[in-house]
Coordinates of C-alpha atoms in Angstrom, one line a residue:
M1 CA -37.2 -43.0 -29.7
S2 CA -39.9 -43.2 -26.6
T3 CA -40.7 -46.3 -23.6
S4 CA -43.8 -46.6 -22.6
I5 CA -43.4 -47.8 -18.6
F6 CA -46.5 -49.3 -16.7
L7 CA -45.9 -49.6 -13.4
T8 CA -47.6 -51.2 -10.2
G9 CA -47.3 -50.9 -6.6
A10 CA -45.4 -47.8 -6.4
T11 CA -48.3 -46.2 -3.7
G12 CA -49.8 -49.3 -2.3
I13 CA -52.6 -51.5 -4.3
G14 CA -52.1 -55.0 -2.7
P15 CA -53.3 -56.5 0.6
D16 CA -50.1 -54.9 2.2
P17 CA -49.9 -51.4 0.2
A18 CA -47.1 -49.8 3.2
V19 CA -44.7 -53.2 1.6
E20 CA -45.8 -52.8 -1.5
S21 CA -45.2 -48.6 -2.0
Y22 CA -42.1 -48.8 -0.5
I23 CA -40.3 -51.2 -3.2
G24 CA -42.6 -50.0 -6.1
G25 CA -42.1 -46.3 -4.6
S26 CA -38.1 -46.6 -4.8
V27 CA -38.3 -48.3 -7.8
L28 CA -40.2 -45.1 -9.7
A29 CA -38.2 -43.1 -8.1
Q30 CA -34.9 -44.4 -9.4
L31 CA -36.6 -44.0 -12.5
L32 CA -37.4 -40.3 -12.1
E33 CA -33.6 -39.8 -11.9
H34 CA -33.2 -41.8 -15.1
R35 CA -30.7 -40.6 -17.6
L36 CA -33.0 -41.6 -20.4
V37 CA -36.2 -40.5 -17.8
K38 CA -37.1 -37.6 -20.7
T39 CA -37.7 -40.5 -22.9
F40 CA -40.0 -42.0 -20.1
E41 CA -44.2 -42.3 -20.5
I42 CA -44.2 -43.7 -17.6
T43 CA -48.5 -44.6 -16.2
V44 CA -48.7 -45.5 -12.5
L45 CA -51.6 -47.7 -11.4
V46 CA -52.8 -45.5 -8.1
R47 CA -56.8 -45.7 -6.1
S48 CA -55.6 -43.0 -4.4
P49 CA -57.1 -39.5 -5.8
D50 CA -55.2 -37.2 -4.0
K51 CA -51.8 -39.5 -4.9
G52 CA -52.2 -39.5 -8.4
E53 CA -52.9 -36.0 -8.3
L54 CA -49.5 -35.6 -7.1
L55 CA -48.1 -37.9 -9.2
R56 CA -49.9 -35.9 -12.1
S57 CA -48.1 -32.7 -10.8
M58 CA -44.9 -34.8 -11.9
G59 CA -45.6 -35.0 -15.1
L60 CA -46.5 -39.0 -14.4
K61 CA -49.9 -40.8 -16.2
T62 CA -51.8 -42.3 -13.6
L63 CA -54.5 -45.2 -13.7
F64 CA -57.2 -45.3 -11.2
G65 CA -57.8 -49.0 -10.1
S66 CA -56.4 -51.7 -8.2
N67 CA -54.8 -55.4 -9.3
S68 CA -58.8 -56.7 -9.4
D69 CA -59.7 -54.5 -12.5
H70 CA -58.4 -57.0 -15.0
E71 CA -59.9 -55.2 -17.7
L72 CA -57.6 -51.9 -16.8
L73 CA -54.5 -54.2 -16.5
I74 CA -55.0 -55.5 -19.8
T75 CA -55.6 -52.4 -21.0
A76 CA -52.8 -50.7 -19.6
A77 CA -50.3 -53.5 -20.2
S78 CA -51.3 -53.4 -24.0
A79 CA -49.7 -50.2 -24.5
A80 CA -46.7 -51.0 -22.7
D81 CA -42.9 -51.6 -23.7
V82 CA -42.3 -52.5 -19.7
V83 CA -43.9 -53.4 -17.3
F84 CA -42.9 -53.2 -13.6
A85 CA -45.2 -55.5 -11.7
C86 CA -44.2 -54.4 -7.8
A87 CA -48.0 -54.8 -6.1
D88 CA -49.4 -58.8 -4.9
A89 CA -46.8 -61.2 -6.0
D90 CA -49.6 -63.9 -5.6
D91 CA -51.8 -62.2 -7.3
L92 CA -52.5 -64.8 -10.0
G93 CA -55.1 -63.1 -11.9
A94 CA -53.6 -60.0 -11.9
A95 CA -50.5 -61.1 -13.6
T96 CA -52.4 -62.9 -16.4
A97 CA -54.0 -59.8 -16.8
I98 CA -51.0 -58.7 -17.6
L99 CA -49.5 -60.9 -19.6
A100 CA -53.0 -60.9 -21.9
G101 CA -52.7 -57.2 -22.4
L102 CA -48.9 -58.1 -23.1
K103 CA -50.0 -60.9 -25.4
K104 CA -52.4 -58.3 -27.0
R105 CA -49.7 -55.6 -27.8
F106 CA -48.0 -58.3 -29.8
E107 CA -50.2 -59.2 -31.9
L108 CA -51.2 -55.5 -32.9
V109 CA -47.4 -54.5 -33.3
G110 CA -45.6 -57.1 -33.5
K111 CA -43.4 -56.3 -30.8
K112 CA -41.9 -58.3 -27.3
S113 CA -42.6 -56.0 -24.3
I114 CA -40.4 -56.7 -20.8
L115 CA -41.9 -58.0 -17.8
I116 CA -40.1 -57.2 -14.6
H117 CA -42.3 -59.0 -11.5
T118 CA -40.9 -58.8 -7.4
V119 CA -41.9 -61.4 -5.0
S120 CA -42.6 -58.7 -2.4
H121 CA -39.4 -59.0 0.4
I122 CA -41.1 -60.4 3.3
Y123 CA -42.1 -63.7 1.5
L124 CA -38.9 -64.4 0.0
G125 CA -39.2 -67.1 3.1
C126 CA -42.0 -68.2 2.2
V127 CA -40.6 -69.3 -1.3
L128 CA -37.2 -70.4 -0.5
S129 CA -37.6 -70.8 3.5
T130 CA -37.1 -73.6 6.2
E131 CA -39.3 -73.2 9.4
S132 CA -37.2 -73.5 12.4
H133 CA -39.1 -71.6 14.7
G134 CA -35.7 -69.4 15.3
M135 CA -34.5 -72.8 16.6
Y136 CA -31.9 -73.2 14.2
A137 CA -30.2 -72.2 11.1
T138 CA -30.5 -74.3 7.7
D139 CA -28.0 -75.6 5.5
T140 CA -29.3 -74.8 2.3
V141 CA -28.6 -72.2 0.6
Y142 CA -30.1 -71.1 -3.3
S143 CA -28.3 -68.7 -5.7
D144 CA -30.3 -67.4 -8.5
L145 CA -27.8 -69.2 -11.0
D146 CA -28.3 -72.6 -9.8
I147 CA -32.3 -72.8 -11.5
P148 CA -32.1 -76.5 -11.3
L149 CA -32.2 -76.1 -7.2
I150 CA -35.3 -73.7 -7.7
E151 CA -37.0 -75.1 -9.4
T152 CA -37.3 -77.9 -6.9
L153 CA -39.7 -75.8 -4.9
G154 CA -43.0 -77.0 -5.1
I155 CA -46.0 -75.8 -6.8
K156 CA -47.1 -75.1 -3.6
Q157 CA -45.0 -72.5 -1.9
P158 CA -46.3 -69.2 -2.1
H159 CA -45.2 -67.3 -5.3
R160 CA -44.8 -70.6 -7.3
E161 CA -47.9 -70.8 -9.5
V162 CA -47.4 -66.7 -10.4
D163 CA -43.7 -67.3 -11.2
T164 CA -44.6 -70.4 -13.5
T165 CA -47.3 -68.9 -14.8
L166 CA -44.7 -66.0 -16.1
V167 CA -41.8 -68.9 -17.0
S168 CA -44.4 -70.2 -19.2
A169 CA -45.1 -67.3 -20.7
D170 CA -41.9 -66.1 -21.5
A171 CA -41.1 -69.8 -22.8
D172 CA -43.7 -68.9 -25.4
G173 CA -41.0 -66.8 -27.3
K174 CA -42.9 -64.1 -29.0
F175 CA -44.4 -62.0 -26.7
V176 CA -42.6 -61.4 -23.8
D177 CA -39.1 -61.4 -21.5
T178 CA -39.8 -62.3 -18.0
Y179 CA -37.5 -60.9 -15.4
I180 CA -38.5 -61.9 -12.0
V181 CA -37.0 -59.9 -9.0
L182 CA -36.5 -61.7 -5.2
P183 CA -35.8 -59.3 -2.6
S184 CA -34.6 -60.6 0.8
T185 CA -35.1 -58.3 3.8
I186 CA -34.8 -54.8 2.9
Y187 CA -33.9 -52.0 5.5
G188 CA -33.4 -48.1 5.8
R189 CA -35.4 -45.5 5.5
A190 CA -36.2 -44.8 1.6
T191 CA -35.7 -41.5 0.6
G192 CA -36.9 -39.2 -2.4
V193 CA -39.5 -37.2 -3.9
L194 CA -41.9 -39.3 -3.6
V195 CA -41.5 -39.9 0.2
D196 CA -41.4 -36.3 0.5
R197 CA -44.7 -35.7 -1.0
G198 CA -46.0 -38.3 1.1
I199 CA -47.0 -40.9 -1.9
Q200 CA -44.4 -44.0 -0.6
K201 CA -43.8 -45.2 2.7
P202 CA -40.6 -44.6 4.3
F203 CA -40.0 -48.1 6.0
S204 CA -40.4 -51.6 5.1
D205 CA -42.5 -54.2 7.1
Q206 CA -40.2 -57.8 8.6
I207 CA -37.9 -55.8 11.1
P208 CA -40.8 -52.7 11.8
T209 CA -42.7 -55.2 12.4
L210 CA -40.5 -56.8 15.2
V211 CA -39.8 -53.2 16.4
R212 CA -43.9 -52.2 16.8
T213 CA -44.5 -55.8 18.8
S214 CA -41.5 -55.1 20.9
L215 CA -42.5 -51.5 21.9
S216 CA -46.1 -53.0 21.9
R217 CA -44.9 -55.5 24.9
S218 CA -42.0 -52.8 26.2
Q219 CA -39.4 -55.4 25.9
A220 CA -37.9 -56.4 22.9
G221 CA -38.8 -59.9 21.8
V222 CA -37.7 -62.7 19.5
I223 CA -38.9 -66.0 18.3
G224 CA -37.4 -69.1 19.8
E225 CA -34.1 -68.6 20.4
G226 CA -33.4 -66.2 17.2
N227 CA -30.9 -68.8 15.6
N228 CA -32.6 -69.0 12.4
L229 CA -30.7 -67.1 9.5
W230 CA -31.9 -64.7 6.7
P231 CA -30.6 -62.4 3.9
N232 CA -30.3 -58.5 3.9
V233 CA -30.8 -55.4 0.9
E234 CA -30.7 -52.2 1.3
I235 CA -33.5 -50.3 0.0
H236 CA -32.2 -48.0 -3.0
E237 CA -29.4 -50.9 -3.8
V238 CA -32.6 -53.5 -4.2
A239 CA -34.4 -50.5 -6.5
S240 CA -31.0 -50.0 -8.6
L241 CA -31.2 -53.9 -9.4
F242 CA -34.6 -53.1 -11.0
V243 CA -33.1 -50.2 -12.9
L244 CA -30.1 -52.4 -13.9
I245 CA -32.8 -54.7 -14.9
F246 CA -34.7 -52.6 -17.1
D247 CA -31.3 -51.1 -18.6
L248 CA -30.1 -54.2 -19.6
A249 CA -33.2 -55.7 -21.1
L250 CA -33.4 -52.2 -23.0
A251 CA -30.0 -53.2 -24.0
Q252 CA -30.4 -56.4 -25.3
D253 CA -33.4 -55.1 -26.8
G254 CA -31.3 -53.2 -29.0
G255 CA -28.9 -55.6 -30.3
I256 CA -26.5 -54.2 -27.6
T257 CA -24.3 -57.2 -25.9
V258 CA -25.0 -57.9 -22.4
P259 CA -23.7 -60.2 -20.1
A260 CA -24.2 -64.0 -20.3
E261 CA -25.6 -64.6 -17.0
F262 CA -28.5 -62.0 -17.9
Q263 CA -31.2 -64.0 -18.4
H264 CA -34.9 -63.8 -18.9
G265 CA -37.9 -66.8 -18.5
R266 CA -37.2 -70.1 -17.2
S267 CA -33.4 -68.6 -15.9
G268 CA -34.7 -64.8 -15.0
F269 CA -34.4 -64.9 -11.4
Y270 CA -32.5 -62.0 -10.0
F271 CA -32.5 -62.3 -6.0
G272 CA -31.3 -58.8 -3.9
A273 CA -29.1 -59.9 -0.8
N274 CA -25.7 -59.0 0.5
G275 CA -25.7 -60.1 3.9
E276 CA -27.0 -62.8 5.7
H277 CA -27.7 -62.2 9.4
K278 CA -29.8 -64.4 12.9
L279 CA -33.0 -62.8 13.8
L280 CA -31.3 -62.7 17.1
D281 CA -29.2 -60.1 16.0
I282 CA -32.0 -57.7 15.4
S283 CA -33.8 -58.0 18.4
R284 CA -30.4 -57.6 20.6
K285 CA -30.2 -54.4 18.8
I286 CA -33.8 -53.3 19.0
A287 CA -33.5 -54.4 23.0
Q288 CA -30.2 -52.1 23.2
V289 CA -31.6 -49.4 21.7
M290 CA -34.9 -49.5 23.6
H291 CA -32.9 -50.1 27.0
G292 CA -31.5 -46.8 25.8
M293 CA -35.0 -45.0 25.7
G294 CA -35.8 -46.6 29.6
L295 CA -38.1 -49.3 27.9
G296 CA -36.8 -53.1 29.1
T297 CA -33.8 -54.5 29.7
A298 CA -30.9 -54.7 27.2
D299 CA -31.4 -58.6 26.1
P300 CA -34.5 -59.8 24.1
T301 CA -37.0 -62.5 25.4
T302 CA -38.5 -64.9 23.9
F303 CA -42.3 -64.4 22.9
T304 CA -44.5 -66.6 25.1
A305 CA -46.9 -68.9 23.1
E306 CA -49.8 -66.4 24.0
E307 CA -48.0 -63.4 22.7
M308 CA -47.3 -65.6 19.7
A309 CA -50.8 -65.8 18.9
R310 CA -51.8 -62.0 19.6
Y311 CA -48.9 -60.7 17.6
F312 CA -48.2 -63.1 15.0
P313 CA -51.7 -64.8 14.8
G314 CA -50.6 -66.4 10.9
A315 CA -47.5 -68.1 9.8
T316 CA -44.3 -65.1 9.8
S317 CA -40.9 -65.1 8.4
L318 CA -39.3 -64.1 10.9
S319 CA -39.6 -67.7 12.5
T320 CA -37.8 -69.0 9.7
N321 CA -34.7 -69.4 7.2
S322 CA -34.1 -68.3 4.3
R323 CA -30.9 -68.3 2.4
C324 CA -29.2 -67.4 -0.7
R325 CA -26.9 -65.6 -2.9
A326 CA -27.3 -62.9 -5.4
D327 CA -24.5 -64.6 -7.7
R328 CA -26.5 -63.8 -11.0
S329 CA -27.4 -60.4 -9.9
K330 CA -24.0 -59.5 -9.1
A331 CA -22.4 -61.2 -12.1
I332 CA -24.9 -59.1 -14.1
G333 CA -23.1 -55.9 -12.8
W334 CA -25.1 -55.1 -10.0
D335 CA -22.8 -53.7 -7.5
P336 CA -24.6 -53.4 -3.8
V337 CA -21.8 -52.1 -0.9
K338 CA -23.9 -51.8 2.5
T339 CA -23.7 -54.9 4.2
T340 CA -25.1 -56.7 7.5
S341 CA -23.9 -54.1 10.0
D342 CA -25.6 -51.4 8.0
M343 CA -29.0 -53.1 8.2
L344 CA -27.9 -53.5 12.1
S345 CA -27.1 -49.8 12.3
S346 CA -30.4 -49.0 10.8
I347 CA -32.4 -50.5 13.3
E348 CA -31.8 -47.4 15.9
E349 CA -33.9 -45.0 13.5
E350 CA -36.8 -47.7 13.0
V351 CA -37.6 -47.9 16.7
K352 CA -37.5 -44.5 17.6
A353 CA -39.7 -43.7 14.5
F354 CA -41.9 -46.3 15.6
A355 CA -41.6 -44.9 19.1
N356 CA -42.4 -41.9 18.6

């Protein structure tokens, strides 16, 4: 029996293609190594003919378009058992189109679909955070098992309108089970066939943003005092969380018993985090690496108001607090092993990569 999969964001189709292909590409790479891959029929949304050709050479189907092509999304979703939505997490129109396609599928074949939606990692802080301008840490720590606390987040918070729309569709109880994954600061060089072929970007956004701005001023920088806190997770380990949810959803659909904590809809939130760091720790590591390269001092300096306006003209997650525990994710069997020390160790490679 085959499983039809539709995936967005593997090559970058939203407002920040590098970020989206980093996450979606890593999920796709793990699906291609899945033990049941021969039973998968995978269709990927792309907007680059060159990348589409490369994906087709790997035995994948492609659709040319973007999240703005709502009729295309409806058509693709209407043929899918499972949708991985790894593109723009704030695109309500795209989310609504995918839901419409899944509802159409139910009306045609009477089968409920699975939707695994990601909130891009750089936005976890926007959803769960408080602004501190890098001056202090906060005490509130969200757990993905504490749904009432998550539901205190206002509808005006980034992503909440899309999240609540997905939850409401699930509550309909008929055509879709929704699962929402919220990664944190994702780090590490992505590897695999998609990176090797130039389809997927190898690096994330949050730490590289701080690296690039530091290199631009020839001195590692920090916002405020860097006392704000963020969770972190390694790229391949967070991709494995997506695949675990996929596996459990298919197992549950097949009547196999799954952990009690494995829920969808209102309780279907899964945090991707396995460590916590001060932003100052990242800036210090960048400073040490740059100093070893003959750039700046071994300690970061605070960005001036002028630099903040130049490098961060809008809001930046680098000045906020975002604290969470991946209790539900780990309760269902996710077992990440890399921690904050691994995150800090990975920074040297990123500094040297962006310096060249």
